[in-house]
């Protein structure tokens, strides 16, 4: 048995454990076992009942508000079980703590503000905005196009949740206004490396509906093209537009807007990476997010408007919808979740390659399904061995093909 995010050992009783009680009350809860050393060895306590009373008194005297905890006694040890609290934050000596791996660390000012809002059943988007001179022309044009609303008036704004209790515009209103002070989206189109920037556009301080539209326009510029087959003109998507729209909308709906940083959209030849600042809302685990079981919405006002506009469908289904867009492709999207960000990687569809003519010849050859050696590829396509190796390495870098074996036994396949 080892210490982890939800389990801590204490060989004896000192006030240090109170930081962990605060941290466990913040998120997901956990257990502290007294009478076990850092190696997981049972040392025991001399007077179990007296020690338990001392622990209980220290919690009641030092943590505010009172956390939800219970005790049990096992093999000469005391097991303190702390549940996630409903009335966050839980202060110890005027500070709140959270778990980071096996340590309990003080939360920063921004995170503390979120905890206080959560404890008051409020969201950041509901707080009053500093500038009350807001206009909503871009939103009005969008509503007219998608919802057939002729004009925006105060009744509609109130229905959307744009006013606080004092009838002042809140942060949600500012995010949809024509001008605001919030960060937005930073988009970059890269060449062969991140040192080669072919195009860049930063959209901030404007309505998030405009941010959404301009981000979609840049996507269509590089990842959609028209192909004429006979008398028919068809649009080819190198990356599913539906998957990109879903990932983009979810980044805007679920990001933490009190962080002064942009959503990052990095466009490469073989993929797009969308990185949203802030992790999952409290109470949502990574497996819940990946399985589409998200029931906690960080920004419900924003989410409701995007839902009305059909930019997103049922809440919590975004990951599944992105995966469905790749159901017929051998390449699949990837999702990464950390304490500070969520990243979605959308690969170029396996049947639509951004490749040179010679690279495409190799791709077409490998579509037969059987593995080829570099010598067989060179002979089949009348390439020199050096040219074949150079093209194969380029296709590996683009993640279009993979290898098996080593040296002379190396064989190449399509991913």
Tab-separated table of C-alpha atoms in Angstrom:
chain	number	residue	atom	x	y	z
A	1	UNK	CA	0.000	0.000	0.000
A	2	UNK	CA	1.403	3.364	-1.067
A	3	UNK	CA	0.384	6.976	-0.624
A	4	UNK	CA	-1.503	8.511	-3.514
A	5	UNK	CA	-3.830	11.375	-4.359
A	6	UNK	CA	-6.534	9.967	-2.076
A	7	UNK	CA	-4.452	8.286	0.628
A	8	UNK	CA	-1.918	9.687	3.110
A	9	UNK	CA	0.010	8.066	5.984
A	10	UNK	CA	0.928	9.705	9.287
A	11	UNK	CA	3.268	7.985	11.745
A	12	UNK	CA	2.088	10.240	14.579
A	13	UNK	CA	-0.291	13.135	15.179
A	14	UNK	CA	0.748	16.677	14.327
A	15	UNK	CA	-1.073	19.633	12.832
A	16	UNK	CA	0.371	18.958	9.366
A	17	UNK	CA	-2.486	16.595	8.523
A	18	UNK	CA	-4.966	19.492	8.649
A	19	UNK	CA	-3.769	20.731	5.232
A	20	UNK	CA	-4.731	17.347	3.823
A	21	UNK	CA	-8.188	17.504	5.436
A	22	UNK	CA	-8.708	20.851	3.685
A	23	UNK	CA	-7.450	19.358	0.406
A	24	UNK	CA	-9.633	16.237	0.583
A	25	UNK	CA	-12.677	18.385	1.361
A	26	UNK	CA	-11.932	20.381	-1.794
A	27	UNK	CA	-12.191	17.545	-4.297
A	28	UNK	CA	-13.065	13.840	-4.277
A	29	UNK	CA	-12.188	13.171	-0.616
A	30	UNK	CA	-9.664	10.692	0.737
A	31	UNK	CA	-8.265	8.856	3.744
A	32	UNK	CA	-5.526	9.637	6.270
A	33	UNK	CA	-4.245	6.651	8.235
A	34	UNK	CA	-2.512	7.472	11.521
A	35	UNK	CA	-0.013	4.943	12.845
A	36	UNK	CA	1.629	4.093	9.503
A	37	UNK	CA	5.001	5.455	8.353
A	38	UNK	CA	5.875	6.727	4.875
A	39	UNK	CA	6.964	3.219	3.851
A	40	UNK	CA	3.503	1.852	4.561
A	41	UNK	CA	4.628	-0.006	7.682
A	42	UNK	CA	2.258	-0.157	10.675
A	43	UNK	CA	3.754	1.507	13.740
A	44	UNK	CA	0.556	1.817	15.751
A	45	UNK	CA	-0.577	4.444	18.252
A	46	UNK	CA	-0.311	4.176	22.045
A	47	UNK	CA	-3.803	5.285	23.058
A	48	UNK	CA	-6.225	4.883	20.148
A	49	UNK	CA	-9.280	6.481	21.739
A	50	UNK	CA	-7.369	9.450	23.142
A	51	UNK	CA	-5.591	9.973	19.816
A	52	UNK	CA	-8.878	9.872	17.885
A	53	UNK	CA	-10.405	12.480	20.200
A	54	UNK	CA	-7.344	14.703	19.727
A	55	UNK	CA	-7.634	14.448	15.917
A	56	UNK	CA	-11.344	15.260	16.036
A	57	UNK	CA	-10.792	18.309	18.254
A	58	UNK	CA	-7.994	19.599	16.014
A	59	UNK	CA	-10.255	19.384	12.946
A	60	UNK	CA	-13.186	21.075	14.676
A	61	UNK	CA	-10.973	23.856	16.049
A	62	UNK	CA	-8.932	24.497	12.905
A	63	UNK	CA	-10.993	23.812	9.733
A	64	UNK	CA	-13.802	26.142	8.684
A	65	UNK	CA	-16.494	25.336	7.719
A	66	UNK	CA	-16.644	21.972	9.451
A	67	UNK	CA	-15.745	19.198	6.995
A	68	UNK	CA	-17.579	15.897	6.607
A	69	UNK	CA	-15.420	13.167	8.172
A	70	UNK	CA	-15.595	9.882	10.053
A	71	UNK	CA	-13.270	7.480	11.903
A	72	UNK	CA	-12.554	3.785	12.039
A	73	UNK	CA	-9.864	1.812	13.877
A	74	UNK	CA	-7.875	-0.966	12.235
A	75	UNK	CA	-4.888	-2.931	13.579
A	76	UNK	CA	-3.810	-0.256	16.041
A	77	UNK	CA	-4.272	2.562	13.502
A	78	UNK	CA	-6.863	5.296	13.068
A	79	UNK	CA	-8.418	5.730	9.636
A	80	UNK	CA	-9.765	9.244	9.060
A	81	UNK	CA	-12.126	9.340	6.057
A	82	UNK	CA	-12.831	12.800	4.635
A	83	UNK	CA	-15.619	13.289	2.087
A	84	UNK	CA	-15.709	15.967	-0.594
A	85	UNK	CA	-17.507	18.936	0.924
A	86	UNK	CA	-20.561	20.833	-0.262
A	87	UNK	CA	-19.601	24.207	1.226
A	88	UNK	CA	-16.227	24.971	-0.358
A	89	UNK	CA	-13.628	26.245	0.312
A	90	UNK	CA	-12.491	24.651	3.595
A	91	UNK	CA	-9.925	26.904	5.264
A	92	UNK	CA	-7.064	25.921	7.529
A	93	UNK	CA	-5.315	28.947	9.061
A	94	UNK	CA	-7.022	31.168	6.485
A	95	UNK	CA	-5.779	29.116	3.513
A	96	UNK	CA	-7.399	26.477	1.302
A	97	UNK	CA	-5.544	23.455	-0.050
A	98	UNK	CA	-5.837	20.920	-2.846
A	99	UNK	CA	-4.119	17.642	-3.691
A	100	UNK	CA	-1.324	17.450	-6.233
A	101	UNK	CA	-0.269	13.808	-6.480
A	102	UNK	CA	0.676	12.899	-2.862
A	103	UNK	CA	1.120	16.483	-1.624
A	104	UNK	CA	-1.357	19.034	-0.273
A	105	UNK	CA	-0.635	22.473	-1.719
A	106	UNK	CA	-2.219	25.884	-1.241
A	107	UNK	CA	-4.654	26.921	-3.952
A	108	UNK	CA	-3.862	30.122	-5.829
A	109	UNK	CA	-6.008	33.263	-5.868
A	110	UNK	CA	-7.902	32.381	-9.065
A	111	UNK	CA	-8.705	28.882	-7.903
A	112	UNK	CA	-9.764	30.173	-4.491
A	113	UNK	CA	-12.179	32.580	-6.167
A	114	UNK	CA	-13.681	29.657	-8.092
A	115	UNK	CA	-14.091	27.683	-4.884
A	116	UNK	CA	-15.862	30.574	-3.192
A	117	UNK	CA	-18.200	30.912	-6.190
A	118	UNK	CA	-18.857	27.186	-6.191
A	119	UNK	CA	-19.640	27.272	-2.487
A	120	UNK	CA	-22.194	30.018	-3.234
A	121	UNK	CA	-23.651	28.056	-6.198
A	122	UNK	CA	-22.355	30.684	-8.632
A	123	UNK	CA	-20.283	30.530	-11.802
A	124	UNK	CA	-17.711	33.013	-13.090
A	125	UNK	CA	-19.984	33.890	-15.984
A	126	UNK	CA	-22.643	35.097	-13.499
A	127	UNK	CA	-20.415	37.744	-11.886
A	128	UNK	CA	-21.046	41.404	-12.835
A	129	UNK	CA	-18.930	42.728	-15.704
A	130	UNK	CA	-16.977	45.947	-15.183
A	131	UNK	CA	-18.174	47.722	-18.360
A	132	UNK	CA	-21.934	48.104	-18.734
A	133	UNK	CA	-21.823	49.734	-22.186
A	134	UNK	CA	-22.254	46.556	-24.210
A	135	UNK	CA	-23.659	46.002	-27.691
A	136	UNK	CA	-24.722	42.714	-29.302
A	137	UNK	CA	-24.810	43.301	-33.064
A	138	UNK	CA	-22.828	40.174	-33.970
A	139	UNK	CA	-25.014	38.017	-31.735
A	140	UNK	CA	-28.132	39.633	-33.193
A	141	UNK	CA	-26.975	38.805	-36.744
A	142	UNK	CA	-26.221	35.229	-35.680
A	143	UNK	CA	-29.608	34.822	-34.003
A	144	UNK	CA	-31.353	36.236	-37.052
A	145	UNK	CA	-29.590	33.680	-39.257
A	146	UNK	CA	-29.999	30.592	-37.053
A	147	UNK	CA	-32.963	31.291	-34.767
A	148	UNK	CA	-34.967	33.703	-36.934
A	149	UNK	CA	-34.924	36.330	-34.171
A	150	UNK	CA	-35.354	39.743	-35.792
A	151	UNK	CA	-33.763	41.800	-33.011
A	152	UNK	CA	-32.268	41.503	-29.518
A	153	UNK	CA	-34.058	43.317	-26.691
A	154	UNK	CA	-33.730	43.355	-22.902
A	155	UNK	CA	-36.351	40.652	-22.468
A	156	UNK	CA	-34.305	38.275	-24.631
A	157	UNK	CA	-31.086	39.232	-22.855
A	158	UNK	CA	-32.756	38.559	-19.509
A	159	UNK	CA	-34.049	35.201	-20.728
A	160	UNK	CA	-30.526	34.273	-21.832
A	161	UNK	CA	-29.234	35.031	-18.321
A	162	UNK	CA	-27.180	38.127	-19.174
A	163	UNK	CA	-28.151	40.120	-16.063
A	164	UNK	CA	-27.213	39.651	-12.421
A	165	UNK	CA	-29.597	40.236	-9.513
A	166	UNK	CA	-28.990	44.001	-9.780
A	167	UNK	CA	-29.889	43.999	-13.497
A	168	UNK	CA	-26.269	44.655	-14.455
A	169	UNK	CA	-24.571	42.852	-17.317
A	170	UNK	CA	-22.599	39.814	-16.166
A	171	UNK	CA	-19.479	38.167	-17.615
A	172	UNK	CA	-21.576	35.910	-19.857
A	173	UNK	CA	-23.124	38.971	-21.461
A	174	UNK	CA	-19.670	40.456	-22.042
A	175	UNK	CA	-18.446	37.253	-23.696
A	176	UNK	CA	-21.237	37.515	-26.284
A	177	UNK	CA	-20.912	41.301	-26.655
A	178	UNK	CA	-19.228	42.906	-29.666
A	179	UNK	CA	-16.328	44.089	-27.515
A	180	UNK	CA	-14.960	42.820	-24.211
A	181	UNK	CA	-11.713	42.399	-22.294
A	182	UNK	CA	-11.448	38.606	-22.413
A	183	UNK	CA	-8.812	36.496	-24.107
A	184	UNK	CA	-9.940	34.456	-27.109
A	185	UNK	CA	-8.426	32.101	-29.677
A	186	UNK	CA	-4.891	32.035	-31.074
A	187	UNK	CA	-4.685	30.096	-34.354
A	188	UNK	CA	-1.501	29.181	-36.212
A	189	UNK	CA	-0.874	27.194	-39.379
A	190	UNK	CA	2.556	25.518	-39.316
A	191	UNK	CA	4.781	24.239	-42.096
A	192	UNK	CA	7.259	21.388	-41.789
A	193	UNK	CA	8.120	22.436	-38.221
A	194	UNK	CA	6.824	24.753	-35.510
A	195	UNK	CA	9.527	27.216	-36.576
A	196	UNK	CA	7.725	27.742	-39.881
A	197	UNK	CA	4.469	29.673	-39.379
A	198	UNK	CA	2.526	29.931	-42.632
A	199	UNK	CA	-0.484	31.782	-41.251
A	200	UNK	CA	-1.566	33.160	-37.893
A	201	UNK	CA	-4.668	34.840	-36.547
A	202	UNK	CA	-5.548	35.857	-33.004
A	203	UNK	CA	-9.189	36.629	-32.260
A	204	UNK	CA	-9.885	38.155	-28.844
A	205	UNK	CA	-11.887	40.940	-27.250
A	206	UNK	CA	-14.869	40.161	-29.484
A	207	UNK	CA	-18.004	38.024	-29.223
A	208	UNK	CA	-17.257	34.332	-28.782
A	209	UNK	CA	-19.698	33.760	-31.649
A	210	UNK	CA	-17.345	35.729	-33.896
A	211	UNK	CA	-14.414	33.780	-32.485
A	212	UNK	CA	-16.206	30.573	-33.417
A	213	UNK	CA	-17.029	31.707	-36.969
A	214	UNK	CA	-13.537	32.988	-37.748
A	215	UNK	CA	-11.982	29.801	-36.435
A	216	UNK	CA	-14.235	27.734	-38.699
A	217	UNK	CA	-13.322	29.948	-41.675
A	218	UNK	CA	-9.603	29.347	-41.153
A	219	UNK	CA	-10.253	25.617	-40.919
A	220	UNK	CA	-12.181	25.624	-44.202
A	221	UNK	CA	-9.352	27.550	-45.855
A	222	UNK	CA	-6.805	24.785	-45.207
A	223	UNK	CA	-8.704	21.548	-44.639
A	224	UNK	CA	-11.564	21.685	-47.156
A	225	UNK	CA	-11.323	21.760	-50.943
A	226	UNK	CA	-13.574	21.133	-53.908
A	227	UNK	CA	-13.049	18.147	-56.187
A	228	UNK	CA	-14.752	17.844	-59.572
A	229	UNK	CA	-15.719	14.309	-60.567
A	230	UNK	CA	-17.473	14.213	-63.927
A	231	UNK	CA	-20.206	16.839	-63.743
A	232	UNK	CA	-20.289	16.877	-59.950
A	233	UNK	CA	-18.419	19.270	-57.660
A	234	UNK	CA	-17.864	17.730	-54.205
A	235	UNK	CA	-16.360	19.187	-51.049
A	236	UNK	CA	-13.569	17.077	-49.589
A	237	UNK	CA	-12.754	17.449	-45.891
A	238	UNK	CA	-9.228	16.478	-44.887
A	239	UNK	CA	-10.464	16.559	-41.283
A	240	UNK	CA	-14.180	16.068	-40.530
A	241	UNK	CA	-15.735	19.517	-40.238
A	242	UNK	CA	-18.246	18.155	-37.733
A	243	UNK	CA	-15.431	16.961	-35.451
A	244	UNK	CA	-13.650	20.326	-35.671
A	245	UNK	CA	-16.832	22.303	-34.965
A	246	UNK	CA	-17.609	20.096	-31.974
A	247	UNK	CA	-14.097	20.370	-30.513
A	248	UNK	CA	-14.054	24.135	-31.069
A	249	UNK	CA	-17.498	24.681	-29.530
A	250	UNK	CA	-16.623	22.551	-26.510
A	251	UNK	CA	-13.398	24.501	-25.995
A	252	UNK	CA	-15.383	27.753	-25.865
A	253	UNK	CA	-18.177	26.347	-23.690
A	254	UNK	CA	-16.005	24.543	-21.141
A	255	UNK	CA	-12.868	26.676	-20.846
A	256	UNK	CA	-12.049	28.643	-17.691
A	257	UNK	CA	-12.604	32.248	-18.720
A	258	UNK	CA	-10.877	33.752	-15.699
A	259	UNK	CA	-7.497	32.540	-17.003
A	260	UNK	CA	-5.717	35.201	-19.068
A	261	UNK	CA	-4.671	32.914	-21.875
A	262	UNK	CA	-6.000	31.967	-25.299
A	263	UNK	CA	-7.482	28.767	-26.595
A	264	UNK	CA	-4.695	27.474	-28.862
A	265	UNK	CA	-5.468	25.977	-32.272
A	266	UNK	CA	-2.343	24.554	-33.926
A	267	UNK	CA	-2.831	23.468	-37.546
A	268	UNK	CA	-0.366	21.006	-39.086
A	269	UNK	CA	-0.281	19.063	-42.326
A	270	UNK	CA	-1.361	15.871	-40.593
A	271	UNK	CA	-3.497	17.118	-37.665
A	272	UNK	CA	-5.099	19.940	-35.698
A	273	UNK	CA	-4.538	20.385	-31.967
A	274	UNK	CA	-7.103	22.372	-29.963
A	275	UNK	CA	-5.922	23.207	-26.438
A	276	UNK	CA	-8.373	24.719	-23.970
A	277	UNK	CA	-7.143	26.385	-20.738
A	278	UNK	CA	-8.370	24.842	-17.524
A	279	UNK	CA	-9.142	21.254	-16.696
A	280	UNK	CA	-12.419	19.457	-16.037
A	281	UNK	CA	-14.997	20.950	-13.654
A	282	UNK	CA	-14.941	19.703	-10.076
A	283	UNK	CA	-16.744	16.390	-9.780
A	284	UNK	CA	-15.960	15.286	-13.340
A	285	UNK	CA	-13.343	12.577	-13.724
A	286	UNK	CA	-11.270	11.989	-16.846
A	287	UNK	CA	-13.027	8.694	-17.575
A	288	UNK	CA	-16.399	10.479	-17.317
A	289	UNK	CA	-15.262	13.040	-19.874
A	290	UNK	CA	-13.904	10.407	-22.266
A	291	UNK	CA	-17.024	8.251	-21.942
A	292	UNK	CA	-19.418	11.150	-22.484
A	293	UNK	CA	-20.786	11.122	-18.953
A	294	UNK	CA	-20.264	14.824	-18.247
A	295	UNK	CA	-23.153	16.185	-16.197
A	296	UNK	CA	-21.418	19.261	-14.744
A	297	UNK	CA	-21.316	22.291	-17.038
A	298	UNK	CA	-18.730	24.923	-16.084
A	299	UNK	CA	-20.415	27.704	-18.070
A	300	UNK	CA	-24.145	26.884	-18.277
A	301	UNK	CA	-25.185	30.234	-19.795
A	302	UNK	CA	-22.688	29.903	-22.636
A	303	UNK	CA	-23.567	26.232	-23.055
A	304	UNK	CA	-27.276	27.000	-23.293
A	305	UNK	CA	-26.779	29.554	-26.092
A	306	UNK	CA	-24.498	27.242	-28.070
A	307	UNK	CA	-27.120	24.529	-27.631
A	308	UNK	CA	-29.864	26.840	-28.943
A	309	UNK	CA	-27.713	27.642	-31.977
A	310	UNK	CA	-27.084	23.887	-32.508
A	311	UNK	CA	-23.318	24.441	-32.258
A	312	UNK	CA	-23.421	21.650	-29.707
A	313	UNK	CA	-26.033	18.958	-29.223
A	314	UNK	CA	-26.879	17.166	-26.007
A	315	UNK	CA	-24.518	18.215	-23.206
A	316	UNK	CA	-21.732	15.747	-22.522
A	317	UNK	CA	-21.804	14.062	-25.949
A	318	UNK	CA	-18.978	16.053	-27.560
A	319	UNK	CA	-16.255	13.407	-27.280
A	320	UNK	CA	-18.549	10.720	-28.665
A	321	UNK	CA	-19.616	12.925	-31.585
A	322	UNK	CA	-15.978	13.637	-32.434
A	323	UNK	CA	-15.225	9.909	-32.361
A	324	UNK	CA	-18.253	9.158	-34.515
A	325	UNK	CA	-16.958	11.550	-37.173
A	326	UNK	CA	-13.906	9.266	-37.473
A	327	UNK	CA	-15.840	5.982	-37.375
A	328	UNK	CA	-14.898	5.040	-40.959
A	329	UNK	CA	-11.256	6.173	-40.675
A	330	UNK	CA	-8.275	4.132	-39.533
A	331	UNK	CA	-6.956	7.238	-37.793
A	332	UNK	CA	-8.667	8.265	-34.572
A	333	UNK	CA	-8.839	11.496	-32.530
A	334	UNK	CA	-6.914	11.732	-29.270
A	335	UNK	CA	-7.850	13.428	-25.994
A	336	UNK	CA	-5.536	14.640	-23.231
A	337	UNK	CA	-6.585	15.936	-19.807
A	338	UNK	CA	-4.279	17.492	-17.203
A	339	UNK	CA	-4.740	19.776	-14.205
A	340	UNK	CA	-4.259	22.843	-16.411
A	341	UNK	CA	-5.641	22.051	-19.862
A	342	UNK	CA	-7.671	19.823	-22.155
A	343	UNK	CA	-6.293	19.026	-25.606
A	344	UNK	CA	-8.058	17.407	-28.550
A	345	UNK	CA	-6.005	16.122	-31.496
A	346	UNK	CA	-7.848	15.695	-34.806
A	347	UNK	CA	-5.807	13.753	-37.390
A	348	UNK	CA	-6.166	14.151	-41.120
A	349	UNK	CA	-8.389	11.372	-42.446
A	350	UNK	CA	-6.398	8.371	-43.599
A	351	UNK	CA	-7.946	8.462	-47.065
A	352	UNK	CA	-7.078	12.138	-47.608
A	353	UNK	CA	-3.349	12.739	-47.369
A	354	UNK	CA	-1.472	16.039	-47.563
A	355	UNK	CA	1.349	14.594	-49.649
A	356	UNK	CA	3.529	15.235	-52.657
A	357	UNK	CA	2.909	13.325	-55.893
A	358	UNK	CA	5.772	10.926	-55.169
A	359	UNK	CA	4.612	10.393	-51.583
A	360	UNK	CA	1.123	9.647	-52.879
A	361	UNK	CA	2.568	6.937	-55.154
A	362	UNK	CA	3.976	5.185	-52.100
A	363	UNK	CA	0.666	5.581	-50.255
A	364	UNK	CA	-1.225	4.071	-53.194
A	365	UNK	CA	1.210	1.155	-53.291
A	366	UNK	CA	0.798	0.462	-49.574
A	367	UNK	CA	-3.004	0.536	-49.903
A	368	UNK	CA	-2.765	-3.046	-51.131
A	369	UNK	CA	-2.485	-3.957	-47.457
A	370	UNK	CA	0.675	-6.016	-47.609
A	371	UNK	CA	3.981	-4.804	-46.119
A	372	UNK	CA	6.769	-3.590	-48.421
A	373	UNK	CA	10.498	-3.203	-47.898
A	374	UNK	CA	12.188	-0.003	-49.038
A	375	UNK	CA	13.876	-1.973	-51.837
A	376	UNK	CA	10.522	-3.301	-53.092
A	377	UNK	CA	9.032	0.192	-53.003
A	378	UNK	CA	11.975	1.665	-54.898
A	379	UNK	CA	11.812	-1.045	-57.590
A	380	UNK	CA	8.027	-0.913	-57.934
A	381	UNK	CA	8.008	2.877	-58.431
A	382	UNK	CA	11.331	3.215	-60.279
A	383	UNK	CA	12.773	5.346	-57.465
A	384	UNK	CA	16.358	5.306	-56.319
A	385	UNK	CA	16.885	3.663	-52.931
A	386	UNK	CA	17.879	7.012	-51.376
A	387	UNK	CA	14.780	8.732	-52.749
A	388	UNK	CA	12.510	5.964	-51.470
A	389	UNK	CA	14.048	6.167	-47.984
A	390	UNK	CA	13.706	9.960	-47.932
A	391	UNK	CA	10.025	9.794	-48.939
A	392	UNK	CA	9.310	6.997	-46.464
A	393	UNK	CA	10.860	8.998	-43.614
A	394	UNK	CA	8.724	11.977	-44.568
A	395	UNK	CA	5.580	9.827	-44.484
A	396	UNK	CA	6.593	8.434	-41.096
A	397	UNK	CA	7.017	11.980	-39.754
A	398	UNK	CA	3.525	12.811	-41.020
A	399	UNK	CA	2.234	9.687	-39.237
A	400	UNK	CA	0.823	8.243	-42.454
A	401	UNK	CA	2.830	5.019	-42.318
A	402	UNK	CA	4.492	2.794	-39.719
A	403	UNK	CA	7.284	0.217	-39.717
A	404	UNK	CA	7.963	-3.188	-38.265
A	405	UNK	CA	11.261	-5.055	-37.981
A	406	UNK	CA	14.785	-3.654	-38.074
A	407	UNK	CA	17.515	-3.085	-40.637
A	408	UNK	CA	17.019	-5.352	-43.657
A	409	UNK	CA	13.825	-6.827	-42.239
A	410	UNK	CA	12.124	-3.389	-41.967
A	411	UNK	CA	8.700	-3.331	-43.590
A	412	UNK	CA	6.342	-0.394	-44.191
A	413	UNK	CA	2.547	-0.234	-43.681
A	414	UNK	CA	-0.169	2.378	-43.871
A	415	UNK	CA	-1.445	3.573	-40.488
